[in-house]
CSV table of C-alpha atoms in Angstrom, one decimal:
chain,number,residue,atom,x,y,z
G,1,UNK,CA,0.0,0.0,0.0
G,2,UNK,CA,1.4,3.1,-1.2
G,3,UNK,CA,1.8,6.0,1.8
G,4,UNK,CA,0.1,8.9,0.5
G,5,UNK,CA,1.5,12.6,2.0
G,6,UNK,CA,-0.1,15.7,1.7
G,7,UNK,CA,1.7,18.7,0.8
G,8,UNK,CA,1.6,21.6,3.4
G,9,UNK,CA,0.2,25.2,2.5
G,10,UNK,CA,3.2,27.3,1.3
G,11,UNK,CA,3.1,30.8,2.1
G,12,UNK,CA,5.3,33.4,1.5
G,13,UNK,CA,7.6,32.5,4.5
G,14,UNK,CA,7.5,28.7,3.9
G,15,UNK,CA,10.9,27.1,2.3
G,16,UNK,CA,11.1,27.8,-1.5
G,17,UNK,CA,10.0,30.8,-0.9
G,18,UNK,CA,11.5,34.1,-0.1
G,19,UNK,CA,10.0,37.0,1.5
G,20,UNK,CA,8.9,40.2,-0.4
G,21,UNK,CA,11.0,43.1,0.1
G,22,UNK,CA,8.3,44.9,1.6
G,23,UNK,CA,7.8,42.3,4.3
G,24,UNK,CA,11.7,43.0,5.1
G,25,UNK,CA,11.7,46.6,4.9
G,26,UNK,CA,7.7,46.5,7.2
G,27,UNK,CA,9.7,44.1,10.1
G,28,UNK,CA,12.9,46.5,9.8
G,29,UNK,CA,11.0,50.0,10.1
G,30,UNK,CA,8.8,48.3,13.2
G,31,UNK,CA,11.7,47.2,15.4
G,32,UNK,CA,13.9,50.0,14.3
G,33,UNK,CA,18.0,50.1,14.3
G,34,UNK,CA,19.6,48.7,16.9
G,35,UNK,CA,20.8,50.9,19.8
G,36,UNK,CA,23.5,51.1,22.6
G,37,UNK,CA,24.5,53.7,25.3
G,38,UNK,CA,27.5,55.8,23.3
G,39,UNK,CA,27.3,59.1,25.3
G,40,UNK,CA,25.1,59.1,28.5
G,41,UNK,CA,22.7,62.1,28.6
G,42,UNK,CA,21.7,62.5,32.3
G,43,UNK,CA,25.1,61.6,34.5
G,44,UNK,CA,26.5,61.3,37.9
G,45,UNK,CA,30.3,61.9,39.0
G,46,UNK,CA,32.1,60.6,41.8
G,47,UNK,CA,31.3,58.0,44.5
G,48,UNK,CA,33.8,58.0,47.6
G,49,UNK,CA,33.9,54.8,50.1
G,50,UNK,CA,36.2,54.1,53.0
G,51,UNK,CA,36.1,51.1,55.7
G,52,UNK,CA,36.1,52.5,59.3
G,53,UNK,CA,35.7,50.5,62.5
G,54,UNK,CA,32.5,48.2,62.5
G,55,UNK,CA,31.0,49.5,59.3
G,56,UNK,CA,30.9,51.1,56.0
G,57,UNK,CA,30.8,55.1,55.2
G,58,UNK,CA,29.9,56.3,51.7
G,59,UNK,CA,29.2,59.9,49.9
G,60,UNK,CA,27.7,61.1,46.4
G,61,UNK,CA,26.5,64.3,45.5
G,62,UNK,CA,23.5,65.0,44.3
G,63,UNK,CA,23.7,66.5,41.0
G,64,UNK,CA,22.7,65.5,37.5
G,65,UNK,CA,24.8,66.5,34.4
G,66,UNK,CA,22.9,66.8,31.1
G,67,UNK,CA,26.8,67.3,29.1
G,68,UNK,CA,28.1,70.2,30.6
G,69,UNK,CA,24.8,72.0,32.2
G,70,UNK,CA,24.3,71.1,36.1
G,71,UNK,CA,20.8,70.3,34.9
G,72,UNK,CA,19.2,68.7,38.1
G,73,UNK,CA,20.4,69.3,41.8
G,74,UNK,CA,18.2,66.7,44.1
G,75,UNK,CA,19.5,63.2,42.2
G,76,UNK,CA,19.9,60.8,45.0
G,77,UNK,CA,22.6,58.0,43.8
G,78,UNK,CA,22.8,55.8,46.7
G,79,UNK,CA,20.2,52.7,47.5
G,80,UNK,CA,19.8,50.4,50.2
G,81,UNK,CA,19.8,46.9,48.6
G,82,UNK,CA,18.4,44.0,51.3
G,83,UNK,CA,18.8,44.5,54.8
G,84,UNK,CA,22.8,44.6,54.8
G,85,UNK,CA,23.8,46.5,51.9
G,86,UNK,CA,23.7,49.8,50.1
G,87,UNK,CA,25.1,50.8,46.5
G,88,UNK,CA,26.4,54.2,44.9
G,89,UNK,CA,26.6,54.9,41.6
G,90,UNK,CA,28.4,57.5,39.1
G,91,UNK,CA,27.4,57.6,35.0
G,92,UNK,CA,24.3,57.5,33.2
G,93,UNK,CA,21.6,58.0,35.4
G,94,UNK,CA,19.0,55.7,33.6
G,95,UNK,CA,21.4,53.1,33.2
G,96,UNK,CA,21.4,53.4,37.7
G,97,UNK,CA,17.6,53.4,37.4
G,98,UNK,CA,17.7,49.5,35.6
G,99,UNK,CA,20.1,48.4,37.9
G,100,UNK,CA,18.0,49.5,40.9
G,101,UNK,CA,15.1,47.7,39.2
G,102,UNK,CA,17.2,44.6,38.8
G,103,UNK,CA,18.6,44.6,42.1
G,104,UNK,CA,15.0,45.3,43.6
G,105,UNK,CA,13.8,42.5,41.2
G,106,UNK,CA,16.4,40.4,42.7
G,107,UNK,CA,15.8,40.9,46.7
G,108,UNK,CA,11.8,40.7,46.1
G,109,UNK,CA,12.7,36.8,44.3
G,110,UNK,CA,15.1,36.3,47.8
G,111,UNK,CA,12.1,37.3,49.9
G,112,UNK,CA,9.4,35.2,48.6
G,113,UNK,CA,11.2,32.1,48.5
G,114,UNK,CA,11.2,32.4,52.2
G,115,UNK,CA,14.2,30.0,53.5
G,116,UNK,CA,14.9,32.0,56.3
G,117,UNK,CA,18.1,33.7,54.5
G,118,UNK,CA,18.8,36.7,52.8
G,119,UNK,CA,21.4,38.2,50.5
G,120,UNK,CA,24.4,39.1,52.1
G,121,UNK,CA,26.7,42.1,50.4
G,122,UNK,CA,29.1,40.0,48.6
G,123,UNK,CA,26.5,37.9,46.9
G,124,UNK,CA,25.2,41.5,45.5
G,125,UNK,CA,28.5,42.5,44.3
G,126,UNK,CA,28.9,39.3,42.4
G,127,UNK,CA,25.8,39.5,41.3
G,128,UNK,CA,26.7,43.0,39.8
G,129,UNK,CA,29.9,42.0,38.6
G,130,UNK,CA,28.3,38.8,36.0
G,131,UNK,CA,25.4,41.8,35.1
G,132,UNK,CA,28.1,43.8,34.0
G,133,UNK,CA,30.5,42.0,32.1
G,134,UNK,CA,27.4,40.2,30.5
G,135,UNK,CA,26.2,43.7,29.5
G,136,UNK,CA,30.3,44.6,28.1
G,137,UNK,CA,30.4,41.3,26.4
G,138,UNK,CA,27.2,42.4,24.5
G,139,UNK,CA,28.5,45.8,23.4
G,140,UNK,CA,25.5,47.6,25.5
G,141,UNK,CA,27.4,48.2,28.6
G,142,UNK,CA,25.3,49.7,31.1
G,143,UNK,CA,27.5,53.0,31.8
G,144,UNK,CA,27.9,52.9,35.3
G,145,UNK,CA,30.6,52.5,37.8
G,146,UNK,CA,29.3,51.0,41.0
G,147,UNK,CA,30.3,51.0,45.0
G,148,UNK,CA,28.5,48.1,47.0
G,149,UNK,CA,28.8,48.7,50.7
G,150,UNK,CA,27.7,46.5,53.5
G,151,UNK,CA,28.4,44.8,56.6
G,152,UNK,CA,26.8,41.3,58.3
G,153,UNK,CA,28.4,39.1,60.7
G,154,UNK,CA,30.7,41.4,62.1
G,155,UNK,CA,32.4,42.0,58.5
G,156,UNK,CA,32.5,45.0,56.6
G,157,UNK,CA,32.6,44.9,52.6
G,158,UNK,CA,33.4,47.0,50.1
G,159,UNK,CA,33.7,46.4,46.3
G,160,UNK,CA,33.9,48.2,43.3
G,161,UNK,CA,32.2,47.1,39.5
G,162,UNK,CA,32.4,49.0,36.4
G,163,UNK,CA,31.0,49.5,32.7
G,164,UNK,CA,33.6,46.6,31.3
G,165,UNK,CA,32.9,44.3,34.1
G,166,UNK,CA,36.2,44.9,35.8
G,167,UNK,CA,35.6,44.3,40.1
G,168,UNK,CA,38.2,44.4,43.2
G,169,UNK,CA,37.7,45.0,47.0
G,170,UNK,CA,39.4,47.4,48.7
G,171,UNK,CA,39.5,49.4,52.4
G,172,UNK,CA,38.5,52.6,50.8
G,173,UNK,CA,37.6,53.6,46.9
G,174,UNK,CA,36.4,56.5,44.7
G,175,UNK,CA,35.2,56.7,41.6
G,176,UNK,CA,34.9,58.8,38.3
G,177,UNK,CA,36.9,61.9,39.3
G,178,UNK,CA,37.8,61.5,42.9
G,179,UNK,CA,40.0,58.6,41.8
G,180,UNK,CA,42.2,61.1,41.2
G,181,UNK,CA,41.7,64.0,43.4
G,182,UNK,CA,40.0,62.3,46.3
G,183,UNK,CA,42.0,59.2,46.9
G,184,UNK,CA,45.2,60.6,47.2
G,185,UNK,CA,43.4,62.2,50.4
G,186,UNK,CA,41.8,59.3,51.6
G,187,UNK,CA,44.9,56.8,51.5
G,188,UNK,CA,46.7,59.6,53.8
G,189,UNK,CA,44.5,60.1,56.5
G,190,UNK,CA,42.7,56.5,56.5
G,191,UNK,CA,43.8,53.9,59.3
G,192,UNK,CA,41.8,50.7,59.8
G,193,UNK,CA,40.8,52.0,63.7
G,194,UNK,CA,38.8,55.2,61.8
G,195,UNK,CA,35.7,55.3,64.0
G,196,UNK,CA,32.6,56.1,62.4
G,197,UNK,CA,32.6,60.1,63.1
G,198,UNK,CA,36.3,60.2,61.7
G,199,UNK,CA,35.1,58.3,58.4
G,200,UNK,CA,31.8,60.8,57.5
G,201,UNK,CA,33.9,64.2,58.1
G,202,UNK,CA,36.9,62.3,56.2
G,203,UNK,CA,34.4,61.9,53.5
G,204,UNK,CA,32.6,65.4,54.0
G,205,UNK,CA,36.3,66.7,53.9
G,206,UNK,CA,37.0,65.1,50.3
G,207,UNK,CA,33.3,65.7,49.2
G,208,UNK,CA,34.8,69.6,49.9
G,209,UNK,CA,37.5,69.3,47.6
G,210,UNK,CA,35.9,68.2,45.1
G,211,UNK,CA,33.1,70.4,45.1
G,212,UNK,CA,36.3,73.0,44.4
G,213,UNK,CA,38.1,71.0,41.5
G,214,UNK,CA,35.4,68.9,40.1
G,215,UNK,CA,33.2,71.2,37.5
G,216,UNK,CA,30.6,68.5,37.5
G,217,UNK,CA,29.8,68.2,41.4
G,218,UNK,CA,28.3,70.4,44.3
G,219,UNK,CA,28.4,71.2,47.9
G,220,UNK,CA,24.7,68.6,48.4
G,221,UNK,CA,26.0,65.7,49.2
G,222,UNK,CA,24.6,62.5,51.3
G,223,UNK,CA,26.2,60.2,53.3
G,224,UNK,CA,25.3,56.4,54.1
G,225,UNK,CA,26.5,54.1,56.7
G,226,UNK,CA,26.5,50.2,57.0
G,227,UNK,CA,27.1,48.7,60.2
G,228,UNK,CA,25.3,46.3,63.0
G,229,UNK,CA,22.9,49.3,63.3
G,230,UNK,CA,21.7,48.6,60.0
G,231,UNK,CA,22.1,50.8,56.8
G,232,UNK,CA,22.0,54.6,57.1
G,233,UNK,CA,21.7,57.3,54.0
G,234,UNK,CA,21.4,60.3,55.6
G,235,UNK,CA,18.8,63.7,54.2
G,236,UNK,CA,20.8,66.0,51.7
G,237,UNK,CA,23.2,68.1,53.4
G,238,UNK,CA,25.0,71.3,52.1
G,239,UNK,CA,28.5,71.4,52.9
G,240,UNK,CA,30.0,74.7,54.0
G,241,UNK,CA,32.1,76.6,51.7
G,242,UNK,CA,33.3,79.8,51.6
G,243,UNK,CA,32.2,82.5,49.5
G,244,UNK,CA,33.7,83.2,46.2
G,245,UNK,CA,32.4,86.6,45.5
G,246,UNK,CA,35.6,88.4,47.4
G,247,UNK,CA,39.0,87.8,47.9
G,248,UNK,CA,39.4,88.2,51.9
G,249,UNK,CA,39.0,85.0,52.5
G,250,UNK,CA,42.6,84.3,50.8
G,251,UNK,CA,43.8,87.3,52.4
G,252,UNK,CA,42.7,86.4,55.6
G,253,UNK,CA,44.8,83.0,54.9
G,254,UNK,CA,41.5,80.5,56.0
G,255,UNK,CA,41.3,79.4,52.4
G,256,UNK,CA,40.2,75.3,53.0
């Protein structure tokens, strides 16, 4: 008995067949060209970290750069992650908005499978570190360099990711522009007995200089802490500076 096959519908997609050009061009126009972050509109600059004893301090500003215009002054760049952790970010500022979604995304998952355990700080960083390079290895970094700060069980942490992916720990970091103007400051007056009063107005301090040197910050800062107390970012604060409309402050030799 001979098998007997029928012979499928063809359509214009089916093999044999290619597709009209206007099918091509239709699909094309729809999704439109493909896209990736090449020069951040909205951005943050420097993140400053140090260890101190018992806990974590960290300081942004709060301004956001649209190029070269100081386009928006109440920017908040710091986010408590979990119960042990908080991140800062410098960059694009949308870019910081998806990771916060992720990273909420990621604790809400933790909480509802409801083991009795939560994320501690170095499982976050990690976590940030794979998004990252991920994100590099696809050509669509996400144009941020990131601070994760935390402390559980009696240990501090502090870790650093960036836009390719590349990560390390330290005692004390900065980012963006206060790698070069802040650090220098930091590694001289930072011991590993700091208490937690010495790290914020070692912080403030730096956050002062750079309000001076950096064109893209400003005297509003905030400042976070991480230790068995919990996380900490505190309300905006204005640092003091001195006016810049005369010159007797620099005769008076009280110049910062």
């Amino acid at each position: 008995m001979n098998a007997q096959f029928s012979i499928p519908e063809q359509t214009p997609f089916s093999a044999g067949y290619a597709p009209h050009r206007s099918h091509v061009h239709a699909s094309s126009a729809a999704a439109g060209p493909s896209k990736r972050t090449l020069s951040p509109s909205v951005t943050g600059t420097s993140v400053l970290a140090v260890k101190f004893k018992g806990g974590v301090a960290m300081t942004t500003d709060t301004l956001g750069s649209y190029g070269s215009l100081a386009r928006f002054y109440v920017l908040e760049r710091m986010k408590k992650i979990g119960d042990y952790t908080v991140i800062g970010a410098g960059g694009d500022y949308s870019d910081y908005q998806h990771i916060i979604k992720m990273l909420d995304e990621l604790v809400t998952d933790d909480f509802c499978r409801d083991d009795g355990s939560r994320l501690y700080p170095q499982e976050i960083y990690n976590y940030l570190c794979r998004v990252m390079y991920q994100r590099r290895n696809k050509m669509d970094p996400l144009w941020n360099s990131i601070v994760v700060a935390g402390h559980r069980d009696g240990e501090s942490f502090l870790g650093h990711v960036d836009l390719l992916g590349t990560c390390y720990k330290d005692d004390y970091l900065a980012t963006g522009y206060g790698a070069y103007i802040a650090l220098p400051l930091i590694r001289k007056a930072w011991r590993p007995d700091l208490t937690q009063e010495e790290a914020v107005r070692l912080l403030e301090d730096c956050m002062r200089v750079m309000f001076y040197r950096d064109a893209r910050s400003t005297n509003k800062i905030q400042v976070s802490t991480v230790s068995s107390l919990g996380v900490s970012i505190s309300k905006i604060i204005e640092l003091q500076t001195f006016h810049w409309d005369s010159g007797e402050a620099a005769i008076r030799g009280d110049i910062y």
